[in-house]
Structure formats: C-alpha cells, structure tokens
mmCIF file of N, CA and C in Angstrom:
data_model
loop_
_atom_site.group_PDB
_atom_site.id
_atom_site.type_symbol
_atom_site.label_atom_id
_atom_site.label_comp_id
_atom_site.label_asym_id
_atom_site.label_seq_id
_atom_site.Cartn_x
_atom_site.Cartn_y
_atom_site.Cartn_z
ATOM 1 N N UNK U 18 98.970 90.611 116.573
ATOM 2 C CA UNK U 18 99.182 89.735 115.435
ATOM 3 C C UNK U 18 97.830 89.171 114.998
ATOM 4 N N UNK U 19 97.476 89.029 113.797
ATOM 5 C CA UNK U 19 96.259 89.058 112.902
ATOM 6 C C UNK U 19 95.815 87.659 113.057
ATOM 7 N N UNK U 20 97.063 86.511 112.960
ATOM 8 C CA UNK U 20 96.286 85.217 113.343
ATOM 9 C C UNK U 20 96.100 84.968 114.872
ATOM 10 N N UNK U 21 96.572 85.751 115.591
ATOM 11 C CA UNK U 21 96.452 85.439 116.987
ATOM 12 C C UNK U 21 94.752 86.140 117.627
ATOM 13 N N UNK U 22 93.997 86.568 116.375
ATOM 14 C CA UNK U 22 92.260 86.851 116.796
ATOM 15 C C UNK U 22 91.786 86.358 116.055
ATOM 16 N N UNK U 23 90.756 85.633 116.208
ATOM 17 C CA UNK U 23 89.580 84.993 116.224
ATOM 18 C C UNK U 23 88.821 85.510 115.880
ATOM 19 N N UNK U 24 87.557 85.857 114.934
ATOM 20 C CA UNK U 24 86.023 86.666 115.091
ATOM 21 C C UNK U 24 85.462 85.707 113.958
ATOM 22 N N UNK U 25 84.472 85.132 114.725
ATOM 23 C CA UNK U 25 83.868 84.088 114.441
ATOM 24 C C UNK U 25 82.336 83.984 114.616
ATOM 25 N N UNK U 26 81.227 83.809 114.426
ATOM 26 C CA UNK U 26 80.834 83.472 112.631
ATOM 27 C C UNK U 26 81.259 84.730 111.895
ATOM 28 N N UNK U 27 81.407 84.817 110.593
ATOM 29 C CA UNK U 27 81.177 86.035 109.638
ATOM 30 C C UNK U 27 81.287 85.611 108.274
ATOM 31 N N UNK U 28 79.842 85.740 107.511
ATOM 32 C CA UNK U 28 79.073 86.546 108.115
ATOM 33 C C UNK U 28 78.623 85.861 109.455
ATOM 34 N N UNK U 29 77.923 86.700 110.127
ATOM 35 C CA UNK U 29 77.196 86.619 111.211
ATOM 36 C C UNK U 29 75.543 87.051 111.006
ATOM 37 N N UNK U 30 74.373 86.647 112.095
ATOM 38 C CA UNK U 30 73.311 87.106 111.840
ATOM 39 C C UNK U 30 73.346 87.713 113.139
ATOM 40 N N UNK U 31 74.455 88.367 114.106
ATOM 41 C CA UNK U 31 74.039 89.141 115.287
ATOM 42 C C UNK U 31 75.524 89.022 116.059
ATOM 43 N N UNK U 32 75.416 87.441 116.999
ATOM 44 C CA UNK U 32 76.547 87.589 117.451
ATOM 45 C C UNK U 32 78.042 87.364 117.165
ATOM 46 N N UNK U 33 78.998 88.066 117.395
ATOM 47 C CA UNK U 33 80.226 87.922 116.974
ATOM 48 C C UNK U 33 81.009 87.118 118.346
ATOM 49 N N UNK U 34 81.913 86.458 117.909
ATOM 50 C CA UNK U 34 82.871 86.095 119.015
ATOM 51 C C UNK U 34 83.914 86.268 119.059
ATOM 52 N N UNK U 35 84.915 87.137 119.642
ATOM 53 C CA UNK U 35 86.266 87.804 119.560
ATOM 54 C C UNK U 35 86.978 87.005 120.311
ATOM 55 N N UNK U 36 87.530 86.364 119.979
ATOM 56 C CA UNK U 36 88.776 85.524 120.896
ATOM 57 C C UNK U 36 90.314 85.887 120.975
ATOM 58 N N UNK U 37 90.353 86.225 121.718
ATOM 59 C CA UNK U 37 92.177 87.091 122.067
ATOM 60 C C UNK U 37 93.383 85.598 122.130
ATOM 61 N N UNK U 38 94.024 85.325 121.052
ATOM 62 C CA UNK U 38 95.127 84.338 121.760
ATOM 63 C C UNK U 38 96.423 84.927 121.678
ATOM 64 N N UNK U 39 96.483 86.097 121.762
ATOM 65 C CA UNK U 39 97.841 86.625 121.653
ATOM 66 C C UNK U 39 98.240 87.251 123.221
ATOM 67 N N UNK U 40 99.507 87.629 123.353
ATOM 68 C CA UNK U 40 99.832 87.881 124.444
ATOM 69 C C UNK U 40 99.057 89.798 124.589
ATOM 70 N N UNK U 41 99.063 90.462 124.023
ATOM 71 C CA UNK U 41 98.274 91.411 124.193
ATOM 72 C C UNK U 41 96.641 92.217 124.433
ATOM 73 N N UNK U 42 96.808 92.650 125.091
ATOM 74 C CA UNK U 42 95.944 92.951 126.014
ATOM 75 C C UNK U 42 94.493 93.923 124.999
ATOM 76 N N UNK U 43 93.541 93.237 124.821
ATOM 77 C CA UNK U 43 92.598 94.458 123.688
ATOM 78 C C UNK U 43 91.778 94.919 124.499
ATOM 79 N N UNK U 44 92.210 96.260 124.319
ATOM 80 C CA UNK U 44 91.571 97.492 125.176
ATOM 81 C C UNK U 44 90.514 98.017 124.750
ATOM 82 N N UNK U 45 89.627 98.026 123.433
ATOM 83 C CA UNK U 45 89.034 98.532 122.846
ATOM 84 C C UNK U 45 88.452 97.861 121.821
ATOM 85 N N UNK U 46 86.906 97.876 121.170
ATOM 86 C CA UNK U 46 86.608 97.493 120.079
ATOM 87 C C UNK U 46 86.101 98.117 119.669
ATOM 88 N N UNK U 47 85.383 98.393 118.300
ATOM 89 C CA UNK U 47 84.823 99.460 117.755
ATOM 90 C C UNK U 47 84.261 99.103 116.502
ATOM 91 N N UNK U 48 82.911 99.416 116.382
ATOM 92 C CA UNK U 48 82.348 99.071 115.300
ATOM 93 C C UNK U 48 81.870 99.958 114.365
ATOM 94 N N UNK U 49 82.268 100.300 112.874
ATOM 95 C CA UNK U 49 81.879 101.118 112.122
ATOM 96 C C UNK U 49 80.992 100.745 110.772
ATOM 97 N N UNK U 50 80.309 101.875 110.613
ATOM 98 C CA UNK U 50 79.442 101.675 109.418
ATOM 99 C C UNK U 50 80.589 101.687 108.138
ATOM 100 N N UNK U 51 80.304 101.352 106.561
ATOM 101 C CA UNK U 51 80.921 101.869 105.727
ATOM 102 C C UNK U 51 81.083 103.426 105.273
ATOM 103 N N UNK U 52 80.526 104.134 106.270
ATOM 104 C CA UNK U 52 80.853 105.748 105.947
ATOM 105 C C UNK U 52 81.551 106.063 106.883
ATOM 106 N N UNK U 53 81.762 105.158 107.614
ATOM 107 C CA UNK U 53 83.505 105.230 108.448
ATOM 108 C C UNK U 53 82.624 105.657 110.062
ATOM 109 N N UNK U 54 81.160 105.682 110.000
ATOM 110 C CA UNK U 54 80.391 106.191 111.769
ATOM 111 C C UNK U 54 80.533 105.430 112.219
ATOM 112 N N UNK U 55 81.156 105.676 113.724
ATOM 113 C CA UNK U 55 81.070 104.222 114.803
ATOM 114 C C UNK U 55 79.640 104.072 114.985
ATOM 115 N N UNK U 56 79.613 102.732 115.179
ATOM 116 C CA UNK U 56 77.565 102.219 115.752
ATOM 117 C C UNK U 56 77.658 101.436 116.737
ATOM 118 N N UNK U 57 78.997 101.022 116.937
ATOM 119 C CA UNK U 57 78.898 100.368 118.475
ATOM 120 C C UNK U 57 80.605 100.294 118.910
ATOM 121 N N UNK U 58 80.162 100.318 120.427
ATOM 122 C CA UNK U 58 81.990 99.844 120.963
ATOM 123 C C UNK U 58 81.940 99.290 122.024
ATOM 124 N N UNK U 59 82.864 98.765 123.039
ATOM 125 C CA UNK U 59 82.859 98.119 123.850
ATOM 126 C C UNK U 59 84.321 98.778 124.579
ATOM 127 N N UNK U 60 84.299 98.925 125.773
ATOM 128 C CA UNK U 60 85.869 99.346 126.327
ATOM 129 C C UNK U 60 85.797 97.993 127.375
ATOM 130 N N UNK U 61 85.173 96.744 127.234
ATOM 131 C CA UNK U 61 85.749 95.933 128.108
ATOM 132 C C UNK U 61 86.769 94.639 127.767
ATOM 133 N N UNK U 62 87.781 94.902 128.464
ATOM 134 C CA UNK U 62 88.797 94.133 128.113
ATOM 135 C C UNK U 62 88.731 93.005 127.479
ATOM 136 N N UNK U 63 89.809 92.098 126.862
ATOM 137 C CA UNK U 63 89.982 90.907 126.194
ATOM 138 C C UNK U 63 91.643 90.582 126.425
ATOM 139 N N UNK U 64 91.675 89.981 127.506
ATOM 140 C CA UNK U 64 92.706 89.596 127.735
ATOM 141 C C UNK U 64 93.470 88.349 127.297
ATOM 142 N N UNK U 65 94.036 87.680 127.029
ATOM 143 C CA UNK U 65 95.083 86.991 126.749
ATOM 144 C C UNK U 65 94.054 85.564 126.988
ATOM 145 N N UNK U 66 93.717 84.462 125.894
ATOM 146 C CA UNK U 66 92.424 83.771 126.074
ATOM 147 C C UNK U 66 91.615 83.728 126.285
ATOM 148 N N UNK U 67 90.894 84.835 126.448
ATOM 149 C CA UNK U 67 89.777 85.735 126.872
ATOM 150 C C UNK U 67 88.609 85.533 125.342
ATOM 151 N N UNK U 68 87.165 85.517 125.283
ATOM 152 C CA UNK U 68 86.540 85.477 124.253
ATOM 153 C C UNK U 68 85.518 86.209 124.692
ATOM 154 N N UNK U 69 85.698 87.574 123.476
ATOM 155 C CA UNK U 69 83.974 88.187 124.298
ATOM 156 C C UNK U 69 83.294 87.920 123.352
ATOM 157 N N UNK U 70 81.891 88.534 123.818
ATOM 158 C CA UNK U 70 80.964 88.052 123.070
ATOM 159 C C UNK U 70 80.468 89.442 122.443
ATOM 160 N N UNK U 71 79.928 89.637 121.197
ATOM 161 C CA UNK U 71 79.420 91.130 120.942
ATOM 162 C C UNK U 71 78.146 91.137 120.259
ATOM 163 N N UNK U 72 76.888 91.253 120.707
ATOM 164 C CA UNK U 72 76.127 91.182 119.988
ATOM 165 C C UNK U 72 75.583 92.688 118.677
ATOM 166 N N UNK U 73 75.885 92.401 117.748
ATOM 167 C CA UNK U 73 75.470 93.376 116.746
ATOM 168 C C UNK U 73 74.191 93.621 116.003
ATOM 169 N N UNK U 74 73.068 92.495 116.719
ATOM 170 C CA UNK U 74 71.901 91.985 115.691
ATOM 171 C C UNK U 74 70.741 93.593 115.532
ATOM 172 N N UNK U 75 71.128 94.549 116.436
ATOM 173 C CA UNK U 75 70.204 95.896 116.478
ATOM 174 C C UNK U 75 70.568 96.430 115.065
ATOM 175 N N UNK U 76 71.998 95.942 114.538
ATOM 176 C CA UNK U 76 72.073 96.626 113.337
ATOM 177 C C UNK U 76 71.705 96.681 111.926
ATOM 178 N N UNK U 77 71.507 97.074 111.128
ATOM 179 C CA UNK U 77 70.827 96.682 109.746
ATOM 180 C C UNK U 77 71.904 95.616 109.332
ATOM 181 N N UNK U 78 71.384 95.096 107.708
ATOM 182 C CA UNK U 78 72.402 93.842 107.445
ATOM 183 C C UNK U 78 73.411 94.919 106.464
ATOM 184 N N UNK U 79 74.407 94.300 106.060
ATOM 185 C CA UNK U 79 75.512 95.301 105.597
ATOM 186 C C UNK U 79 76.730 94.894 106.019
ATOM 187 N N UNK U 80 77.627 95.244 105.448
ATOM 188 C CA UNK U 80 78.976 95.378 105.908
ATOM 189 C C UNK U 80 79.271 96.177 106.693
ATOM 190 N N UNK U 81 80.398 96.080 107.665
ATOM 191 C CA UNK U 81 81.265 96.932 108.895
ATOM 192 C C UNK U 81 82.462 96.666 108.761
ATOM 193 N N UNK U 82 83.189 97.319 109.605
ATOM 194 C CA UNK U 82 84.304 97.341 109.678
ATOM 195 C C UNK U 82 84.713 97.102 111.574
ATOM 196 N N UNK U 83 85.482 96.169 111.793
ATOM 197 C CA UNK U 83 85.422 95.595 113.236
ATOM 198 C C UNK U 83 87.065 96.307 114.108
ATOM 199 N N UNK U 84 86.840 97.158 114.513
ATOM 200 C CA UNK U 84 88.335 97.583 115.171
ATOM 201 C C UNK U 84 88.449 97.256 116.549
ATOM 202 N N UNK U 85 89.973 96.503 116.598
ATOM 203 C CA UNK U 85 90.148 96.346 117.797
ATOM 204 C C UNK U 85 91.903 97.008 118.278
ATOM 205 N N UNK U 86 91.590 97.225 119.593
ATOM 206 C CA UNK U 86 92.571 98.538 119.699
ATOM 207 C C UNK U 86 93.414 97.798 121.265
ATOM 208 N N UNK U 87 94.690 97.928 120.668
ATOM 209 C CA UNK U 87 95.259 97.224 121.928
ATOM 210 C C UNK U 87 96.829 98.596 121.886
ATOM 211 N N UNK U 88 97.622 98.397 123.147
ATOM 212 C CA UNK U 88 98.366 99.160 123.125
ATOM 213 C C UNK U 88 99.501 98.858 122.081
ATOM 214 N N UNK U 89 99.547 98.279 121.833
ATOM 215 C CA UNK U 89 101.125 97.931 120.459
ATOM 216 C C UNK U 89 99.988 97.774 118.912
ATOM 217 N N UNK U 90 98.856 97.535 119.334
ATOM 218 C CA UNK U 90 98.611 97.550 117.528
ATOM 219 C C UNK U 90 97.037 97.719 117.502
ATOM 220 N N UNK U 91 96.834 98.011 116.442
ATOM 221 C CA UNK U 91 94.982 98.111 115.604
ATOM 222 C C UNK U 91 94.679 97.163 114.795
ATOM 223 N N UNK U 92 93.875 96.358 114.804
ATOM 224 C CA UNK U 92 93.696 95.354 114.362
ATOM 225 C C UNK U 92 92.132 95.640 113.119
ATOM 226 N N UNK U 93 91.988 95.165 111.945
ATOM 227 C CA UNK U 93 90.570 95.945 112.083
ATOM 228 C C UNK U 93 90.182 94.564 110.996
ATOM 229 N N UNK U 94 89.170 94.050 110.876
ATOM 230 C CA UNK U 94 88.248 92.662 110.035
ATOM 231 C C UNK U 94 87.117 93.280 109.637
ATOM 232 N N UNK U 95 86.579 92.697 108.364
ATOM 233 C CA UNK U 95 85.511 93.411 107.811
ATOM 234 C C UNK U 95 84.508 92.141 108.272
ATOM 235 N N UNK U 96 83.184 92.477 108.677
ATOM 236 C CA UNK U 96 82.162 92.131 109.272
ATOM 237 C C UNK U 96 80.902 92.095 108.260
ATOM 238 N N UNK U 97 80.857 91.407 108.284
ATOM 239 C CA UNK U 97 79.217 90.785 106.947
ATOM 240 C C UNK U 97 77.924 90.493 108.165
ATOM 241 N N UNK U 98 76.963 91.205 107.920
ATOM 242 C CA UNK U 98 75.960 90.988 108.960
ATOM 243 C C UNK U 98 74.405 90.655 107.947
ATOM 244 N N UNK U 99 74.419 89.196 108.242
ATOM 245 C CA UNK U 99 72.925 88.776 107.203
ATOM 246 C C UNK U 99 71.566 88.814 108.351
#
C-alpha cells in the first residue's frame, strides 16, 4: 500500500530514506534511469518499520524512477535528484 512507504527527501541531493510501515516485507529496490536502465539496486530487506537508507549521490542529477518489490505488490515513486 502506497501510503504505507515513505521516501523522503525528494527531490533529494543523494540520500534517500525508504521507510516500510506496512505489514509487508520489501524484498527488493531498484533504481532506474528514464530510458527504463537499472543504475542501482539493493536486495536488502525492509521489513515492517524498518528504514533504509540509499545513497544515490554517484548519480547524475535527473529524474528516476524508484522500484520497490515486495511479494504481493510493486511499488514504484519518481525520484528528482538535484
């Protein structure tokens, strides 16, 4: 469920903060350019109040696309990086 994540600042100038408050378990994140290339991912969990941290600042400034992948759903937020 879409209000039950968090991703916080955005824009951002690097780090993102993913905060899980839903009962499901995010297995996956994934970060894509606007030509749809992943440029970064993470396979470490985000469990149920869980907040990771993701730093993106290696990347140029631009828009992304932020996917997060849990077993019942895909979640995906567009990402502004100044």
């Amino acid at each position: 469920d879409e209000a039950n994540i968090k991703i916080h600042p955005n824009p951002t100038k690097g780090l993102l903060n993913i905060h899980n408050m839903s009962d499901a378990e995010i297995e996956q994140v994934f970060l894509y350019d606007l030509n749809g290339r992943q440029v970064d991912s993470t396979s470490q969990h985000i469990v149920k109040k869980q907040l990771l941290e993701m730093n993106i600042s290696q990347h140029p400034k631009g828009t992304y696309v932020l996917k997060l992948v849990s077993k019942s759903a895909i979640y995906t937020k567009n990402i502004i990086k100044n």
